[in-house]
Structure formats: structure tokens, C-alpha cells
Amino acid sequence: MRRNQIVLVLVWVVGIYATTLLCATVDYDHRALLIDGKRRVLISGSIHYPRSTPEMWPDLIQKSKDGGLDVIETYVFWNQHEPVRGQYNFEGRNDLVRFVKAVAAAGLYVHLRIGPYVCAEWNYGGFPLWLHFIPGIKFRTDNEPFKAEMKRFTAKIVDMMKQEKLYASQGGPIILSQIENEYGNIDGPYGAAGKSYINWAASMATSLDTGVPWVMCQQADAPDPIINTCNGFYCDQFTPNSNKKPKMWTENWTGWFLSFGGATPRRPVEDIAFAVARFFQRGGTFQNYYMYHGGTNFDRTSGGPFITTSYDYDAPIDEYGIIRQPKWGHLKDLHKAIKLCEEALIATDPTISSPGPKLEVAVYKTGDKCAAFLANDNDNSDATVKFNGNSYQLPAWSVSILPDCKNVVLNTAKINSASMISSFTTESSKADTSLEASTSGWSWISEPVGISKADSFAKIGLAEQINTTADRSDYLWYSLSVDLQDDADSQAVLHVESLGHALHAFINGKLAGSSQGINSNKRALNVDIPITPVAGKNTIDLLSLTVGLQNYGSFFDIWGAGITGPVILKGLKNGNTVDLSSQKWTYQVGLKGEDLGLSSGSSGQWNSQSTLPKNQPFIWYKTNFAAPTGSNPVAIDFTGMGKGEAWVNGQSIGRYWPTNAAPNGVCSDSCNYRGPYTSTKCQTNCGKPSQTLYHVPRSWLKPDGNILVLFEESGGDPTKISFGTKQVASLCAHISDSHLPPVEMWNSDTKSGKKVGPVLSLKCPHQDQVISSIKFASYGTPLGTCGDYYHGRCSSNKAMSILQKACIGSSSCSVGVSTDTFGDPCKGVAKSLAVEATCT
Ligand code: GAL
């Protein structure tokens, strides 16, 4: 070999060596996932890339990392990527590779849940509609056409990831993948074919050779080597189906989804922290928050029916990308506490004992490593637990974490993190910036009632809606003309039976009645519409509409929608009844305005001369507007409107429906975190519209000349619409003298020899902000909640000046909560410090 050949070979060998160094092996054993042979405790959180914008991703991922996450979990949304069979879309919000790379850039891992069935409150569970029309297809069972398509798409995604070298085995961030989703929850009705389908799915996934493990969630019979994982509000009781698999939790629901017509779910962070600590106490090593950032169901992506456009989920990062405090901060502290135990946790199984009713001690001990978790499962009584000769106070429904088996670093019920009140400032509440004033006014176009498009067609009998529209639109017109010569002026009733999701009935061109389903009764929508027939021809135009297609349940794909019938005219003269179900109906899929592309605002004959129609159904509205100034997230408040869809600069911001309100009587003002949580336990917003504010991503806006288009279906006044920006109004903290020192101070007392006590810390949400005022400060026995604190019986007169001195002008500040700092305003009484501050 010549000299330069030797150099080349050397470069090649070194190159290969360097690449192998970057590649990680991912494996698992009974205790944990192993990355490069080392067991890991991993904290993960779900962020679904199409529910935010690429411009938002880096910030959301950084906030996840700052919150202590190691992994970002996302589903892959088939219907986004392949809207037409064989035509792929990986652009913009669908740019999966960009998303995975953004996670990698932040130094985090990815769990890619390919599904391709995803549930996720996503339209049709993520299945593209064309799949439904493949001859002979049956979804999610042992059916050749379905399996062929599922395999093709799964392989497509895997290949794409491989080409970009995104698997950990290739040096990328993906350490885990999921196939199917919670099939085990609904597989009963599929019988034996369901069982063989799952075995097929497992071997199909494995054959794709990703080099990293696959999981199936809620699938107790997941075949080896697939790991079966748990989803739920609590997963401490879960055990995988083999002693060779680790205990993993793929969905810890941080809140719940919101429905139009439903109250707003809220899950207290003390309960989430309790559930997480219980899971790690009982041998878990991988835990994922579903959702860590929920985001927005733009466009017509929301599933359902009746899932709102907001998918906020009460997650640690809110819909708009602002951290939700104290949820985010308390979980961050919890993650640090758990990580302090990591070496002990991965070294061994816990030894679990019960020192009393509903009390549990778990110890992870090997050699010189020891970590312990002490739990009080009682939902109303505090307890004292003796452990290793010491006594520990455990509030009800809490876990204390002891990274050295002696000192408590964190108790799940004691929140050190500050809380935050964020609020919307509507532009119209500031003088002269109302939408009307800042825009050139509104123009409009009427959408015709009944059949208006050339592609309408006639058919005997009532057509099933999804089969007819293929979900190209929410809307399907069913039209009929009936001769009621002899029944003129009778007080008749048109009875319509429908699967929903909502219906508007027009008799002789006039809106005669509307009806909508509710989420809790998804399937039936029967309505009686009073009608007074005229002599001769009467037109009946029924507009049936879907509000997001079903995404969950056995055979959810064939539940169907629309008018099933019977459609009957009752109470005609002489008590006659006419069944119209089998007549020849004329159908129109979608709206004329949809075909004309009115949503972009550019086409169409927009009318701005005559009086703006208000509170009338079926109007397209258009206006120009200037973006709210600043960089805070933007929302449109649709109060005043009825129901419809909205577009900003041609991008759909989703369905709006501010008139659909939450019922009364299902909310609780105060939320007791103690005791098992359910999705309806701590709801808020009763009696109010489920969603009035709709997110407009900043990156979709220009400083001015933005076009807003609405299609209003039931009637509204667009001049009432306003713009809001979301900001943090107040920072609060309430720390008692029995709180633990901050997690970061762990071990600092042993190092410094000084005992560290509880500390109250405040930090402005943006780096360029400073604390500008202290609205409230009280050391003693203050009462109330953030935004509403008041002095109790005892208070130190120094609190305000101490806090002002320590905090004003700084972006963050910390003050020790002790009589050393504040003096003792009431000896022998348990004291605390409550502070509310503002940042500017
Ligand atoms: C689970 C499902 C998720 C999501 C969640 C509720 O059953 O796996 O995709 O739908 O429920 O938010």
C-alpha cells in the first residue's frame, strides 16, 4: 500500500469508529431501558408536532428540557402525512423530521409512537379517510387490505427516520417506537382476529429493524419482544407481562381534553406528583406526561365528535406555550428529586413494606446506595411514619422522597414552586384598538341555503354522511321537495333521526330548527321541527354536520354520522303521517363558499357596500386587521359569534363554537387533590362557553394587512370579535416554615454545615423582565390564594419592605422563610410567607 492509501484507510477506520461512538444501543431488561448498556430513569412528555407551529417547537422543547424531561413523545399523524393515498405531506406543521431534529438539537430523546392508529382526540383517530374506501377493508383487525396499508405507512415512516439517521442505533434521538395504541382496551369485539392482528402488528414492527425497542400501550398480551406499557391517571399497580420487561408508563394524563359543551378539566399538580412518585416508588423507570404541551387542533383536525379546537389539556405548558405554574415548576422539582435517586433506583428492585394502613415504605438499597419513598395513601388523614429510627410527617395523599434513605428532599404535597396567573388582555379593552377601529371593516358573502353546486346528486333514501362526504367537508345537504297541497296551514312536525353531530333544518328557505348532540351521547340526535306547510311544493333542506370524526372505540371507523332516518312529517291534516325516508333526496357535499375558496379571502364577490348582516345563519365574513403589538401569544375572542370555522391569512385556526356552553353543576370551585382523580373531578367554567379564545400562532401574522375570514353557520355579530394577547399578570408563592428547602439545595447543608430552611423564590417568565412591584407580602398567618391573598391574625410588619428590597429590579429573587429574616410576629404559631409580585 502506498502512503496516501494508508492515510485514506486510516481516515476511513477512524471515521467508522467515530460514527459508532455516536450511535447508541438501546435495549431493556427487567428494571429499565438500557442506553449504551446503562439502565436509565427517564422522564418523558408528549408534544404533538401538528398541534403547534415549527416556529414554536424549539421553545416548547427547551421549556420541556428546563422542566426536567429527557424524552419527547409524539404520535405520527397518518392523515396529515398522506391526505390522498400516495401523496405525502411533510411540510410546515407536518415536518416530522424537522421536529425530531429539533428535539435532538436540544439534547433530548424521542419516543416515536407511529400507531398508525393514534386516538389522540384526532380526527378519525389519525386514519386517512381514503383508507375507509378500500374494497374489503376492515380496520384494526386481521384483514389483508388493512394490514397492507398499515405496514406500508409504518415502513414509510421508519424508512424516513432511517434515511435521516434519526434512530439512536444510527446516532439519532429516537430511543423507542410504538405500534398500535391501546388496542387491548377495545379488542374484545374483534375476537380471535384481534389476537392474530396484534401478533401480526408485533412481528411487522419488529421486522422493520429500527435497532430500538417497540412498545404497545394497554396491551397485556403484547408478544415478545414488544414491551407492554401502561396508560392512565395512576400506573403504580401495573406490571408488565414478563419479568424481562421494564415497568413503563406511556400516558400519565396531566389533565384531560375539552369538549364543546363540556366543562374545563383540571388536574391538581399535587395529585400528578403523587402518582408519579408512587410509580417510581413501585419500580417504574420510564414515565411520560400526556400531554406536556397539548396545543391546538387547527383546521378540522380535532377528533370527537365535539373535541374543542383548544387541546390545552391543563398540561404543564399551556396551549399558547407559556409554562403553567405551579404545575411545571413542581414537576420540575419532582424530576430533580427522582434523579437524585437514580443510581439506587436502577441498581435494584424496591423492598416494599407497610408500616400501617395505607402507608407504604419502599427502599432501594444496594451497597452504599440507598433511596427511599414513603407514601401516605390516605385521602384525608396525615400520618407519621417511622423509618430507620426517624419519624417522618406525611400529609394525606403524598409521597416523601429520601435520596439517601434519611433526609427528605421533596414531599409531593408541598409545593415550593411559584404559581402564576396569566390572563388575556383584549385589544378592545384598550382604547382605540378594537377590531373595528384597527381594520378596514367587514365585508360578507351569503352562503346559499340548500342545493347550489353543480356537483349535487340525487339518490333514493337517506345517505350515510361519512361515506358520502369522505370528510371533505363538515357539511352535507339533504334536500327534498314535497307536495303538500292538501295540508297547507296545518301545524305539522318534521321528525328527523340522525346520528349527528348537529343539524339545521330549513323549511321553504327559512331556518326552522337546529339541534346538536353532546359528547356524552355521541350517537343519537333526534329532533322535532314545527312546520306550517304551504299549499303545493314545500322544500325541506336539512344540513347535517360533523364536528370532528370519532377517534375511539371498537369499530369506531364505521359508527357513521348524518341522517339515518326515519324522517317523518307528523300531524298533517286528518292526522296523516308521511315517511320521507325513502324519497329521492338531493345531496350536496360541502358549501359553495368552500368550493370557491373563500377561506383565503382573495376570491369571491365580497360585499362591503350594503348593511353588514348580523345574527343571520350562513354568512362568510372577511376583514383585515393589524396584529396585536408585542410578542405575546395571540388569540381571537369569538364571543358574539355562533358556530363556524375561521381562517387567518388562509390558514385555518379551527372550528369556533362560543355558544356551546358547559353545563351547570359539574364543577367544583375548590379542588381537593386528595383521593383518586377522575377527569370530571375538578372541572371549572360551568355555565360558561366551553371555548371563547382561539389561538392564532404569531408566525401566521404580519404586522398589518392580515386577512380574517369566518364562515358563520348559525348567526353572530362579527363586530363583537376582539383580539387578545396572553401574558403573565402575577407571580405568587406561599411557603410555610414546614416546607422543605429547595431541591437544588439538597446536600448543601452537609457541605456548608449550615441548616438550610424553606425559601420563597420568584422568577419572571421572560429573561428580559424584572420584578416591578410587590402587590402583597405577609409573613405570619396569611390566607387566600394567588391574586387574592389577605393578612391573617398575625403578620410581621417587615415583610413588604424585605420583599421589595430583595426582589424589585431583579428578574428573580429568593428569601428565606424564617423568623431570622422576618422576626417572630406570633410565637409558637406555625407561620408562612405569602407574596404576590408583578413583572414588567
Ligand atoms: C388514551 C389514548 C390517547 C388519548 C387519551 C385521552 O386512551 O391513548 O391517544 O386519546 O386517551 O386524552
PDB file of C-alpha atoms and ligand atoms in Angstrom, residues 48 51 75 113 117-122 178 181-182 185 217-218 231 251 253 255-257 290-291 311 313 551-552, ligand 1:
ATOM      1  CA  HIS A  48     -47.734  16.598  19.127  1.00  0.00           C
ATOM      2  CA  ARG A  51     -50.656  20.987  17.366  1.00  0.00           C
ATOM      3  CA  TYR A  75     -47.609  10.284  17.750  1.00  0.00           C
ATOM      4  CA  ARG A 113     -45.488   6.474  18.507  1.00  0.00           C
ATOM      5  CA  TYR A 117     -53.895   4.429  14.798  1.00  0.00           C
ATOM      6  CA  VAL A 118     -53.354   7.143  17.391  1.00  0.00           C
ATOM      7  CA  CYS A 119     -56.691   8.004  19.051  1.00  0.00           C
ATOM      8  CA  ALA A 120     -55.381  11.317  20.466  1.00  0.00           C
ATOM      9  CA  GLU A 121     -58.701  13.207  20.124  1.00  0.00           C
ATOM     10  CA  TRP A 122     -57.594  13.494  16.498  1.00  0.00           C
ATOM     11  CA  GLN A 178     -44.869   2.422  19.489  1.00  0.00           C
ATOM     12  CA  ASN A 181     -52.451   2.219  20.506  1.00  0.00           C
ATOM     13  CA  GLU A 182     -54.467   0.850  23.436  1.00  0.00           C
ATOM     14  CA  ASN A 185     -58.818  -1.722  25.780  1.00  0.00           C
ATOM     15  CA  CYS A 217     -49.599   0.516  25.344  1.00  0.00           C
ATOM     16  CA  GLN A 218     -52.511  -1.059  27.233  1.00  0.00           C
ATOM     17  CA  ASN A 231     -51.698   4.481  30.324  1.00  0.00           C
ATOM     18  CA  GLU A 251     -49.523   8.206  29.227  1.00  0.00           C
ATOM     19  CA  TRP A 253     -52.739  12.274  31.818  1.00  0.00           C
ATOM     20  CA  GLY A 255     -55.417  16.902  32.774  1.00  0.00           C
ATOM     21  CA  TRP A 256     -57.968  15.941  30.191  1.00  0.00           C
ATOM     22  CA  PHE A 257     -59.321  17.082  26.849  1.00  0.00           C
ATOM     23  CA  TYR A 290     -49.675  13.050  28.205  1.00  0.00           C
ATOM     24  CA  MET A 291     -49.711  15.957  27.424  1.00  0.00           C
ATOM     25  CA  TYR A 311     -56.162  20.956  23.228  1.00  0.00           C
ATOM     26  CA  TYR A 313     -55.185  19.620  28.428  1.00  0.00           C
ATOM     27  CA  ASN A 551     -61.498   8.629  17.290  1.00  0.00           C
ATOM     28  CA  TYR A 552     -62.005   5.918  19.910  1.00  0.00           C
TER      29      TYR A 552
HETATM   30  C1  GAL B   1     -55.848   7.474  25.584  1.00  0.00           C
HETATM   31  C2  GAL B   1     -55.279   7.499  24.173  1.00  0.00           C
HETATM   32  C3  GAL B   1     -54.756   8.863  23.809  1.00  0.00           C
HETATM   33  C4  GAL B   1     -55.761   9.916  24.188  1.00  0.00           C
HETATM   34  C5  GAL B   1     -56.097   9.797  25.663  1.00  0.00           C
HETATM   35  C6  GAL B   1     -57.112  10.784  26.152  1.00  0.00           C
HETATM   36  O1  GAL B   1     -56.737   6.450  25.723  1.00  0.00           O
HETATM   37  O2  GAL B   1     -54.253   6.563  24.037  1.00  0.00           O
HETATM   38  O3  GAL B   1     -54.472   8.914  22.451  1.00  0.00           O
HETATM   39  O4  GAL B   1     -56.875   9.755  23.415  1.00  0.00           O
HETATM   40  O5  GAL B   1     -56.636   8.554  25.908  1.00  0.00           O
HETATM   41  O6  GAL B   1     -56.660  12.058  26.006  1.00  0.00           O
END
